[in-house]
Amino acid sequence: MKKLISTRNMDKAEWLCHRKKGIGGSDAGAVCGLNPYRSAMEVYLDKTTDDTEEFDNEAMRQGREFEDYVAKRFMEETGKKVRRAGAMFYDEAYPWMLADVDRLVVGERAGLECKTASPFMAKHWEEGKIPLHYQIQCAHYMQVCHADAWYIAVLIYGREFKYYKMERDETMLADLVKIESDFWNNHVLKRVLPAPDGSEAADTAISAYFGASRAETIPLVGFDDRLKRRQELLEEMERMETEKRQIEQELKVYLGEISSAENENYRVSWKSVSMNRLDEKRLKEEKPDIYDQYKREISSRRFSVKAA
C-alpha cells in the first residue's frame, strides 16, 4: 500500500473530495450489490459529480463518536494495541482502490474496523455472523493494505461487545478486484450508468443523465414481458398496500390515545405532530403578485405506461 494523503487535521469537505478519486471500503459492498442501505448507482453518482454533501444522521454520528470506545474495548478484550493510520491509502496495482481505515493493529499485518449497532440489529451479529457488506469492506481493506487479516468489532448499544477476525481469502479478493475494476473503469471513468437496480438513486441518476426529452417516438421492442410483469406487480402492490393499511389501523386502535408501544422485537409509535404548510391556492388568489414573484419553474420528465 501507499499513502495517498495525510488525513490528520483534514476537514470533512476535503476528505470527501479525495474519496471521489476511487472506491473506498464503505463503497465496496454497494458496488458488489450487497449493501442493503446503499446502491451501486449511489456510488456512481458520488464519483461522477462535484457534490461533496454527504447524508448524515444521529446513528451515523453516534457511530463516529463511539469509534474510540470500540477500539479501546477491542484492546481490553484482546490485549492487542491499535493505532490510527492518519492517512488515506491506495493499492499500487489498483490505484483507484482507496482505504481510510479506522485502526491498524500494531505488530500485525492487520487492521480493525469499528462498528456500532442498535439492539434491534443484534440478530445480524449472532452466532459469529458478520453482515455481508462489512465483510466486503474488510476484504477491500486487506487488498489495499496488503494485510493478512482484518478484525471487526461491534458495540451493540446497552447489550454487548463482540469482535471477529477475517482471514485473507485470495479467491474472494480476486473476485472483489474484478468487480470493482469493472465498475471503476467501465462505468465511472467512461460515464456509463450501472444497470438499474430499482433504487431512488437510480431514478435520480437516470433523470440527470438523459436530461430533457425530444418530441419523437421510437418502436417499443423487447419489453412486453417486463411491462406485463409491471402490471402484475402494480396489482399485487395494491393488494399488499391494503393489507398493510389494515395492520396499521389495527395497531392504531390498539394504541388508542397512547403514543407508543414496544416489545423486544418492535417499537410502534403514533405521536401527535404539528407543521406549517403554505396555502399556495389562497396565496395565488389573494396575493398573485407575490405568488408570481416567488414561484419557480421545475422541469422534469413524466413517465407513464398505458395499454395500447
mmCIF file of C-alpha atoms in Angstrom:
data_model
loop_
_atom_site.group_PDB
_atom_site.id
_atom_site.type_symbol
_atom_site.label_atom_id
_atom_site.label_comp_id
_atom_site.label_asym_id
_atom_site.label_seq_id
_atom_site.Cartn_x
_atom_site.Cartn_y
_atom_site.Cartn_z
ATOM 1 C CA MET A 1 0.000 0.000 0.000
ATOM 2 C CA LYS A 2 0.995 3.600 -0.447
ATOM 3 C CA LYS A 3 -0.174 6.746 1.296
ATOM 4 C CA LEU A 4 -2.286 8.933 -0.923
ATOM 5 C CA ILE A 5 -2.594 11.802 1.540
ATOM 6 C CA SER A 6 -2.485 12.528 5.266
ATOM 7 C CA THR A 7 -5.915 12.848 6.843
ATOM 8 C CA ARG A 8 -4.683 14.475 10.057
ATOM 9 C CA ASN A 9 -6.469 17.798 10.604
ATOM 10 C CA MET A 10 -8.236 17.371 7.233
ATOM 11 C CA ASP A 11 -11.683 18.958 7.119
ATOM 12 C CA LYS A 12 -14.729 16.957 6.009
ATOM 13 C CA ALA A 13 -15.148 18.687 2.634
ATOM 14 C CA GLU A 14 -11.552 17.999 1.595
ATOM 15 C CA TRP A 15 -11.833 14.382 2.778
ATOM 16 C CA LEU A 16 -14.976 13.908 0.685
ATOM 17 C CA CYS A 17 -13.193 15.317 -2.376
ATOM 18 C CA HIS A 18 -10.351 12.799 -2.014
ATOM 19 C CA ARG A 19 -12.855 9.944 -1.652
ATOM 20 C CA LYS A 20 -14.109 10.728 -5.153
ATOM 21 C CA LYS A 21 -10.754 9.663 -6.596
ATOM 22 C CA GLY A 22 -11.522 5.981 -6.165
ATOM 23 C CA ILE A 23 -13.555 3.261 -4.472
ATOM 24 C CA GLY A 24 -13.373 3.177 -0.681
ATOM 25 C CA GLY A 25 -14.128 0.428 1.777
ATOM 26 C CA SER A 26 -17.617 1.735 2.533
ATOM 27 C CA ASP A 27 -18.322 1.844 -1.227
ATOM 28 C CA ALA A 28 -17.232 -1.739 -1.903
ATOM 29 C CA GLY A 29 -20.307 -3.540 -0.569
ATOM 30 C CA ALA A 30 -22.619 -1.291 -2.588
ATOM 31 C CA VAL A 31 -20.592 -1.805 -5.771
ATOM 32 C CA CYS A 32 -20.976 -5.566 -5.225
ATOM 33 C CA GLY A 33 -24.725 -5.186 -4.701
ATOM 34 C CA LEU A 34 -24.521 -6.422 -1.106
ATOM 35 C CA ASN A 35 -25.184 -3.264 0.905
ATOM 36 C CA PRO A 36 -28.843 -3.108 1.995
ATOM 37 C CA TYR A 37 -28.574 0.648 2.654
ATOM 38 C CA ARG A 38 -26.672 1.891 -0.412
ATOM 39 C CA SER A 39 -26.694 1.027 -4.110
ATOM 40 C CA ALA A 40 -24.067 0.929 -6.852
ATOM 41 C CA MET A 41 -25.945 3.752 -8.561
ATOM 42 C CA GLU A 42 -25.460 5.943 -5.474
ATOM 43 C CA VAL A 43 -21.727 5.243 -5.566
ATOM 44 C CA TYR A 44 -21.687 6.098 -9.281
ATOM 45 C CA LEU A 45 -23.418 9.423 -8.600
ATOM 46 C CA ASP A 46 -20.963 10.199 -5.807
ATOM 47 C CA LYS A 47 -17.923 9.537 -8.006
ATOM 48 C CA THR A 48 -19.158 11.359 -11.122
ATOM 49 C CA THR A 49 -20.480 14.603 -9.613
ATOM 50 C CA ASP A 50 -18.800 17.509 -7.846
ATOM 51 C CA ASP A 51 -21.256 17.359 -4.966
ATOM 52 C CA THR A 52 -19.464 16.849 -1.636
ATOM 53 C CA GLU A 53 -22.531 16.999 0.598
ATOM 54 C CA GLU A 54 -22.886 13.722 2.491
ATOM 55 C CA PHE A 55 -26.003 12.383 4.149
ATOM 56 C CA ASP A 56 -25.703 12.189 7.920
ATOM 57 C CA ASN A 57 -27.982 11.187 10.772
ATOM 58 C CA GLU A 58 -27.862 10.586 14.511
ATOM 59 C CA ALA A 59 -26.983 6.894 14.167
ATOM 60 C CA MET A 60 -24.034 7.729 11.897
ATOM 61 C CA ARG A 61 -22.842 10.440 14.283
ATOM 62 C CA GLN A 62 -23.018 8.078 17.252
ATOM 63 C CA GLY A 63 -21.027 5.535 15.256
ATOM 64 C CA ARG A 64 -18.237 8.079 14.792
ATOM 65 C CA GLU A 65 -18.363 9.216 18.405
ATOM 66 C CA PHE A 66 -18.156 5.651 19.747
ATOM 67 C CA GLU A 67 -15.302 4.610 17.437
ATOM 68 C CA ASP A 68 -12.703 5.374 20.141
ATOM 69 C CA TYR A 69 -14.671 3.402 22.709
ATOM 70 C CA VAL A 70 -14.957 0.370 20.419
ATOM 71 C CA ALA A 71 -11.196 0.493 19.726
ATOM 72 C CA LYS A 72 -10.446 0.654 23.475
ATOM 73 C CA ARG A 73 -12.787 -2.246 24.224
ATOM 74 C CA PHE A 74 -11.068 -4.272 21.483
ATOM 75 C CA MET A 75 -7.671 -3.653 23.091
ATOM 76 C CA GLU A 76 -9.041 -4.610 26.516
ATOM 77 C CA GLU A 77 -10.571 -7.843 25.219
ATOM 78 C CA THR A 78 -7.614 -8.958 23.081
ATOM 79 C CA GLY A 79 -4.545 -7.417 24.692
ATOM 80 C CA LYS A 80 -3.571 -6.079 21.271
ATOM 81 C CA LYS A 81 -2.610 -2.489 20.532
ATOM 82 C CA VAL A 82 -4.114 -0.445 17.726
ATOM 83 C CA ARG A 83 -3.235 2.955 16.310
ATOM 84 C CA ARG A 84 -4.765 5.478 13.974
ATOM 85 C CA ALA A 85 -3.326 5.426 10.470
ATOM 86 C CA GLY A 86 -3.840 9.143 9.886
ATOM 87 C CA ALA A 87 -3.780 8.676 6.131
ATOM 88 C CA MET A 88 -5.752 7.560 3.112
ATOM 89 C CA PHE A 89 -4.024 4.672 1.323
ATOM 90 C CA TYR A 90 -4.236 3.247 -2.177
ATOM 91 C CA ASP A 91 -3.250 -0.040 -3.799
ATOM 92 C CA GLU A 92 -0.229 0.362 -6.112
ATOM 93 C CA ALA A 93 -1.615 -2.209 -8.553
ATOM 94 C CA TYR A 94 -5.119 -0.720 -8.492
ATOM 95 C CA PRO A 95 -4.719 2.977 -7.583
ATOM 96 C CA TRP A 96 -8.469 3.566 -7.613
ATOM 97 C CA MET A 97 -8.838 1.230 -4.595
ATOM 98 C CA LEU A 98 -8.698 3.535 -1.560
ATOM 99 C CA ALA A 99 -8.666 2.848 2.162
ATOM 100 C CA ASP A 100 -9.230 5.214 5.080
ATOM 101 C CA VAL A 101 -9.202 2.655 7.878
ATOM 102 C CA ASP A 102 -10.370 3.023 11.467
ATOM 103 C CA ARG A 103 -7.277 1.497 13.063
ATOM 104 C CA LEU A 104 -4.146 -0.539 12.258
ATOM 105 C CA VAL A 105 -3.103 -3.343 14.611
ATOM 106 C CA VAL A 106 0.414 -2.863 15.997
ATOM 107 C CA GLY A 107 2.800 -5.755 15.280
ATOM 108 C CA GLU A 108 0.490 -7.438 12.765
ATOM 109 C CA ARG A 109 -0.335 -7.010 9.099
ATOM 110 C CA ALA A 110 -3.921 -6.350 10.084
ATOM 111 C CA GLY A 111 -6.410 -3.614 10.839
ATOM 112 C CA LEU A 112 -9.541 -3.011 12.857
ATOM 113 C CA GLU A 113 -12.945 -1.854 11.686
ATOM 114 C CA CYS A 114 -15.110 -0.364 14.479
ATOM 115 C CA LYS A 115 -18.904 -0.670 14.289
ATOM 116 C CA THR A 116 -21.933 0.114 16.428
ATOM 117 C CA ALA A 117 -25.393 -1.419 16.193
ATOM 118 C CA SER A 118 -28.753 -0.937 17.852
ATOM 119 C CA PRO A 119 -30.243 -3.826 19.865
ATOM 120 C CA PHE A 120 -32.807 -4.254 17.062
ATOM 121 C CA MET A 121 -29.919 -5.127 14.702
ATOM 122 C CA ALA A 122 -28.261 -7.589 17.101
ATOM 123 C CA LYS A 123 -29.615 -10.595 15.186
ATOM 124 C CA HIS A 124 -27.324 -9.706 12.268
ATOM 125 C CA TRP A 125 -24.311 -10.323 14.523
ATOM 126 C CA GLU A 126 -25.484 -13.577 16.166
ATOM 127 C CA GLU A 127 -23.516 -16.844 16.101
ATOM 128 C CA GLY A 128 -20.379 -15.359 14.627
ATOM 129 C CA LYS A 129 -22.166 -13.705 11.729
ATOM 130 C CA ILE A 130 -20.817 -10.545 10.107
ATOM 131 C CA PRO A 131 -23.112 -8.584 7.745
ATOM 132 C CA LEU A 132 -22.005 -9.198 4.148
ATOM 133 C CA HIS A 133 -21.308 -5.561 3.273
ATOM 134 C CA TYR A 134 -18.995 -5.310 6.285
ATOM 135 C CA GLN A 135 -17.177 -8.466 5.179
ATOM 136 C CA ILE A 136 -16.641 -6.857 1.780
ATOM 137 C CA GLN A 137 -15.402 -3.676 3.450
ATOM 138 C CA CYS A 138 -12.795 -5.593 5.458
ATOM 139 C CA ALA A 139 -11.737 -7.589 2.382
ATOM 140 C CA HIS A 140 -11.286 -4.316 0.485
ATOM 141 C CA TYR A 141 -9.007 -3.013 3.236
ATOM 142 C CA MET A 142 -6.989 -6.233 3.219
ATOM 143 C CA GLN A 143 -6.407 -5.822 -0.518
ATOM 144 C CA VAL A 144 -5.360 -2.170 -0.309
ATOM 145 C CA CYS A 145 -3.222 -2.574 2.821
ATOM 146 C CA HIS A 146 -1.708 -5.952 1.806
ATOM 147 C CA ALA A 147 -2.947 -7.300 5.127
ATOM 148 C CA ASP A 148 -3.122 -10.924 6.249
ATOM 149 C CA ALA A 149 -6.264 -10.372 8.310
ATOM 150 C CA TRP A 150 -8.750 -7.773 9.442
ATOM 151 C CA TYR A 151 -10.604 -7.532 12.730
ATOM 152 C CA ILE A 152 -14.090 -6.136 13.063
ATOM 153 C CA ALA A 153 -15.502 -5.129 16.448
ATOM 154 C CA VAL A 154 -19.089 -4.147 17.182
ATOM 155 C CA LEU A 155 -20.720 -2.466 20.147
ATOM 156 C CA ILE A 156 -24.388 -3.399 20.427
ATOM 157 C CA TYR A 157 -25.748 -0.498 22.448
ATOM 158 C CA GLY A 158 -26.602 -1.446 26.017
ATOM 159 C CA ARG A 159 -26.122 -5.179 25.394
ATOM 160 C CA GLU A 160 -22.706 -6.483 24.469
ATOM 161 C CA PHE A 161 -19.390 -6.073 22.704
ATOM 162 C CA LYS A 162 -18.159 -8.554 20.074
ATOM 163 C CA TYR A 163 -15.197 -8.874 17.778
ATOM 164 C CA TYR A 164 -14.291 -11.188 14.901
ATOM 165 C CA LYS A 165 -11.246 -11.887 12.774
ATOM 166 C CA MET A 166 -11.413 -12.240 8.996
ATOM 167 C CA GLU A 167 -8.524 -14.067 7.359
ATOM 168 C CA ARG A 168 -7.258 -13.111 3.921
ATOM 169 C CA ASP A 169 -9.004 -15.080 1.158
ATOM 170 C CA GLU A 170 -7.249 -14.741 -2.194
ATOM 171 C CA THR A 171 -10.198 -16.053 -4.193
ATOM 172 C CA MET A 172 -12.549 -13.559 -2.578
ATOM 173 C CA LEU A 173 -10.087 -10.711 -3.123
ATOM 174 C CA ALA A 174 -9.623 -11.612 -6.794
ATOM 175 C CA ASP A 175 -13.391 -11.527 -7.316
ATOM 176 C CA LEU A 176 -13.650 -8.222 -5.453
ATOM 177 C CA VAL A 177 -10.894 -6.601 -7.541
ATOM 178 C CA LYS A 178 -12.605 -7.797 -10.728
ATOM 179 C CA ILE A 179 -15.983 -6.334 -9.714
ATOM 180 C CA GLU A 180 -14.528 -3.035 -8.526
ATOM 181 C CA SER A 181 -12.283 -2.757 -11.594
ATOM 182 C CA ASP A 182 -15.255 -3.206 -13.918
ATOM 183 C CA PHE A 183 -17.254 -0.615 -12.004
ATOM 184 C CA TRP A 184 -14.469 1.983 -11.947
ATOM 185 C CA ASN A 185 -13.091 1.536 -15.461
ATOM 186 C CA ASN A 186 -16.251 0.717 -17.403
ATOM 187 C CA HIS A 187 -18.757 2.879 -15.557
ATOM 188 C CA VAL A 188 -17.201 5.714 -13.537
ATOM 189 C CA LEU A 189 -14.381 6.622 -15.940
ATOM 190 C CA LYS A 190 -16.496 6.103 -19.072
ATOM 191 C CA ARG A 191 -19.531 7.820 -17.520
ATOM 192 C CA VAL A 192 -21.718 4.814 -18.281
ATOM 193 C CA LEU A 193 -24.576 4.188 -15.849
ATOM 194 C CA PRO A 194 -24.561 0.896 -13.933
ATOM 195 C CA ALA A 195 -27.538 -1.382 -14.522
ATOM 196 C CA PRO A 196 -30.740 -0.013 -12.924
ATOM 197 C CA ASP A 197 -31.388 -1.525 -9.503
ATOM 198 C CA GLY A 198 -34.763 -0.082 -8.534
ATOM 199 C CA SER A 199 -33.328 2.427 -6.057
ATOM 200 C CA GLU A 200 -34.310 6.093 -5.766
ATOM 201 C CA ALA A 201 -30.672 6.932 -6.548
ATOM 202 C CA ALA A 202 -31.087 5.163 -9.884
ATOM 203 C CA ASP A 203 -34.105 7.376 -10.669
ATOM 204 C CA THR A 204 -32.053 10.487 -9.886
ATOM 205 C CA ALA A 205 -29.069 9.350 -11.931
ATOM 206 C CA ILE A 206 -31.118 8.307 -14.971
ATOM 207 C CA SER A 207 -33.067 11.602 -14.990
ATOM 208 C CA ALA A 208 -29.864 13.653 -14.731
ATOM 209 C CA TYR A 209 -28.040 11.529 -17.316
ATOM 210 C CA PHE A 210 -30.641 11.790 -20.061
ATOM 211 C CA GLY A 211 -31.928 15.327 -19.396
ATOM 212 C CA ALA A 212 -34.810 16.779 -21.409
ATOM 213 C CA SER A 213 -36.874 14.705 -23.830
ATOM 214 C CA ARG A 214 -37.223 15.132 -27.607
ATOM 215 C CA ALA A 215 -40.644 15.072 -29.298
ATOM 216 C CA GLU A 216 -40.038 11.771 -31.041
ATOM 217 C CA THR A 217 -41.488 8.246 -30.914
ATOM 218 C CA ILE A 218 -39.491 5.053 -31.390
ATOM 219 C CA PRO A 219 -40.631 1.405 -31.656
ATOM 220 C CA LEU A 220 -41.044 -0.336 -28.280
ATOM 221 C CA VAL A 221 -39.167 -3.610 -28.716
ATOM 222 C CA GLY A 222 -38.408 -6.379 -26.234
ATOM 223 C CA PHE A 223 -40.302 -5.055 -23.218
ATOM 224 C CA ASP A 224 -43.714 -6.749 -23.410
ATOM 225 C CA ASP A 225 -42.863 -9.379 -20.808
ATOM 226 C CA ARG A 226 -41.379 -6.763 -18.466
ATOM 227 C CA LEU A 227 -44.401 -4.492 -18.867
ATOM 228 C CA LYS A 228 -46.752 -7.393 -18.213
ATOM 229 C CA ARG A 229 -44.782 -8.142 -15.056
ATOM 230 C CA ARG A 230 -45.004 -4.459 -14.090
ATOM 231 C CA GLN A 231 -48.798 -4.607 -14.322
ATOM 232 C CA GLU A 232 -48.859 -7.758 -12.183
ATOM 233 C CA LEU A 233 -46.690 -6.006 -9.610
ATOM 234 C CA LEU A 234 -48.969 -2.974 -9.535
ATOM 235 C CA GLU A 235 -51.957 -5.194 -8.789
ATOM 236 C CA GLU A 236 -50.038 -7.114 -6.133
ATOM 237 C CA MET A 237 -48.783 -3.868 -4.572
ATOM 238 C CA GLU A 238 -52.326 -2.545 -4.354
ATOM 239 C CA ARG A 239 -53.396 -5.706 -2.535
ATOM 240 C CA MET A 240 -50.385 -5.543 -0.229
ATOM 241 C CA GLU A 241 -50.920 -1.826 0.459
ATOM 242 C CA THR A 242 -54.487 -2.563 1.558
ATOM 243 C CA GLU A 243 -53.242 -5.339 3.860
ATOM 244 C CA LYS A 244 -50.533 -3.051 5.275
ATOM 245 C CA ARG A 245 -53.059 -0.302 5.984
ATOM 246 C CA GLN A 246 -55.312 -2.803 7.771
ATOM 247 C CA ILE A 247 -52.436 -3.881 10.047
ATOM 248 C CA GLU A 248 -51.618 -0.230 10.778
ATOM 249 C CA GLN A 249 -55.268 0.509 11.531
ATOM 250 C CA GLU A 250 -55.384 -2.429 13.963
ATOM 251 C CA LEU A 251 -52.298 -1.056 15.727
ATOM 252 C CA LYS A 252 -53.809 2.431 15.936
ATOM 253 C CA VAL A 253 -56.952 1.017 17.524
ATOM 254 C CA TYR A 254 -54.741 -0.915 19.973
ATOM 255 C CA LEU A 255 -52.793 2.247 20.892
ATOM 256 C CA GLY A 256 -55.862 4.459 21.182
ATOM 257 C CA GLU A 257 -54.654 7.694 22.812
ATOM 258 C CA ILE A 258 -51.283 6.197 23.843
ATOM 259 C CA SER A 259 -48.290 7.424 21.799
ATOM 260 C CA SER A 260 -46.159 4.255 21.655
ATOM 261 C CA ALA A 261 -45.839 0.556 22.432
ATOM 262 C CA GLU A 262 -42.832 -1.755 22.320
ATOM 263 C CA ASN A 263 -41.550 -5.253 22.961
ATOM 264 C CA GLU A 264 -38.164 -6.878 22.440
ATOM 265 C CA ASN A 265 -38.777 -7.117 18.682
ATOM 266 C CA TYR A 266 -40.647 -3.940 17.690
ATOM 267 C CA ARG A 267 -41.373 -0.372 18.691
ATOM 268 C CA VAL A 268 -44.573 1.221 17.370
ATOM 269 C CA SER A 269 -45.385 4.919 17.722
ATOM 270 C CA TRP A 270 -48.382 7.081 16.812
ATOM 271 C CA LYS A 271 -47.469 10.534 18.020
ATOM 272 C CA SER A 272 -49.110 13.905 17.527
ATOM 273 C CA VAL A 273 -47.122 16.222 15.267
ATOM 274 C CA SER A 274 -47.711 19.771 14.053
ATOM 275 C CA MET A 275 -46.377 21.504 10.968
ATOM 276 C CA ASN A 276 -46.951 24.653 8.950
ATOM 277 C CA ARG A 277 -47.678 24.465 5.239
ATOM 278 C CA LEU A 278 -48.027 27.209 2.674
ATOM 279 C CA ASP A 279 -51.534 27.513 1.225
ATOM 280 C CA GLU A 280 -50.482 28.047 -2.395
ATOM 281 C CA LYS A 281 -54.033 28.209 -3.747
ATOM 282 C CA ARG A 282 -55.009 31.009 -1.348
ATOM 283 C CA LEU A 283 -51.750 32.876 -1.931
ATOM 284 C CA LYS A 284 -52.264 32.732 -5.694
ATOM 285 C CA GLU A 285 -55.823 34.040 -5.380
ATOM 286 C CA GLU A 286 -55.246 36.790 -2.782
ATOM 287 C CA LYS A 287 -51.640 37.851 -3.499
ATOM 288 C CA PRO A 288 -50.973 36.977 -7.152
ATOM 289 C CA ASP A 289 -48.100 39.478 -7.428
ATOM 290 C CA ILE A 290 -46.259 37.873 -4.508
ATOM 291 C CA TYR A 291 -47.042 34.406 -5.838
ATOM 292 C CA ASP A 292 -45.572 35.305 -9.249
ATOM 293 C CA GLN A 293 -42.513 36.818 -7.596
ATOM 294 C CA TYR A 294 -41.592 33.660 -5.685
ATOM 295 C CA LYS A 295 -42.834 30.839 -7.882
ATOM 296 C CA ARG A 296 -40.228 28.840 -9.757
ATOM 297 C CA GLU A 297 -40.494 26.526 -12.709
ATOM 298 C CA ILE A 298 -39.334 22.960 -12.195
ATOM 299 C CA SER A 299 -38.613 20.830 -15.260
ATOM 300 C CA SER A 300 -38.827 17.061 -15.184
ATOM 301 C CA ARG A 301 -39.797 14.140 -17.372
ATOM 302 C CA ARG A 302 -43.081 12.393 -16.569
ATOM 303 C CA PHE A 303 -43.054 8.621 -17.062
ATOM 304 C CA SER A 304 -46.262 6.725 -17.821
ATOM 305 C CA VAL A 305 -47.346 3.347 -19.180
ATOM 306 C CA LYS A 306 -50.679 2.762 -20.902
ATOM 307 C CA ALA A 307 -52.069 -0.317 -22.563
ATOM 308 C CA ALA A 308 -52.406 0.015 -26.337
#
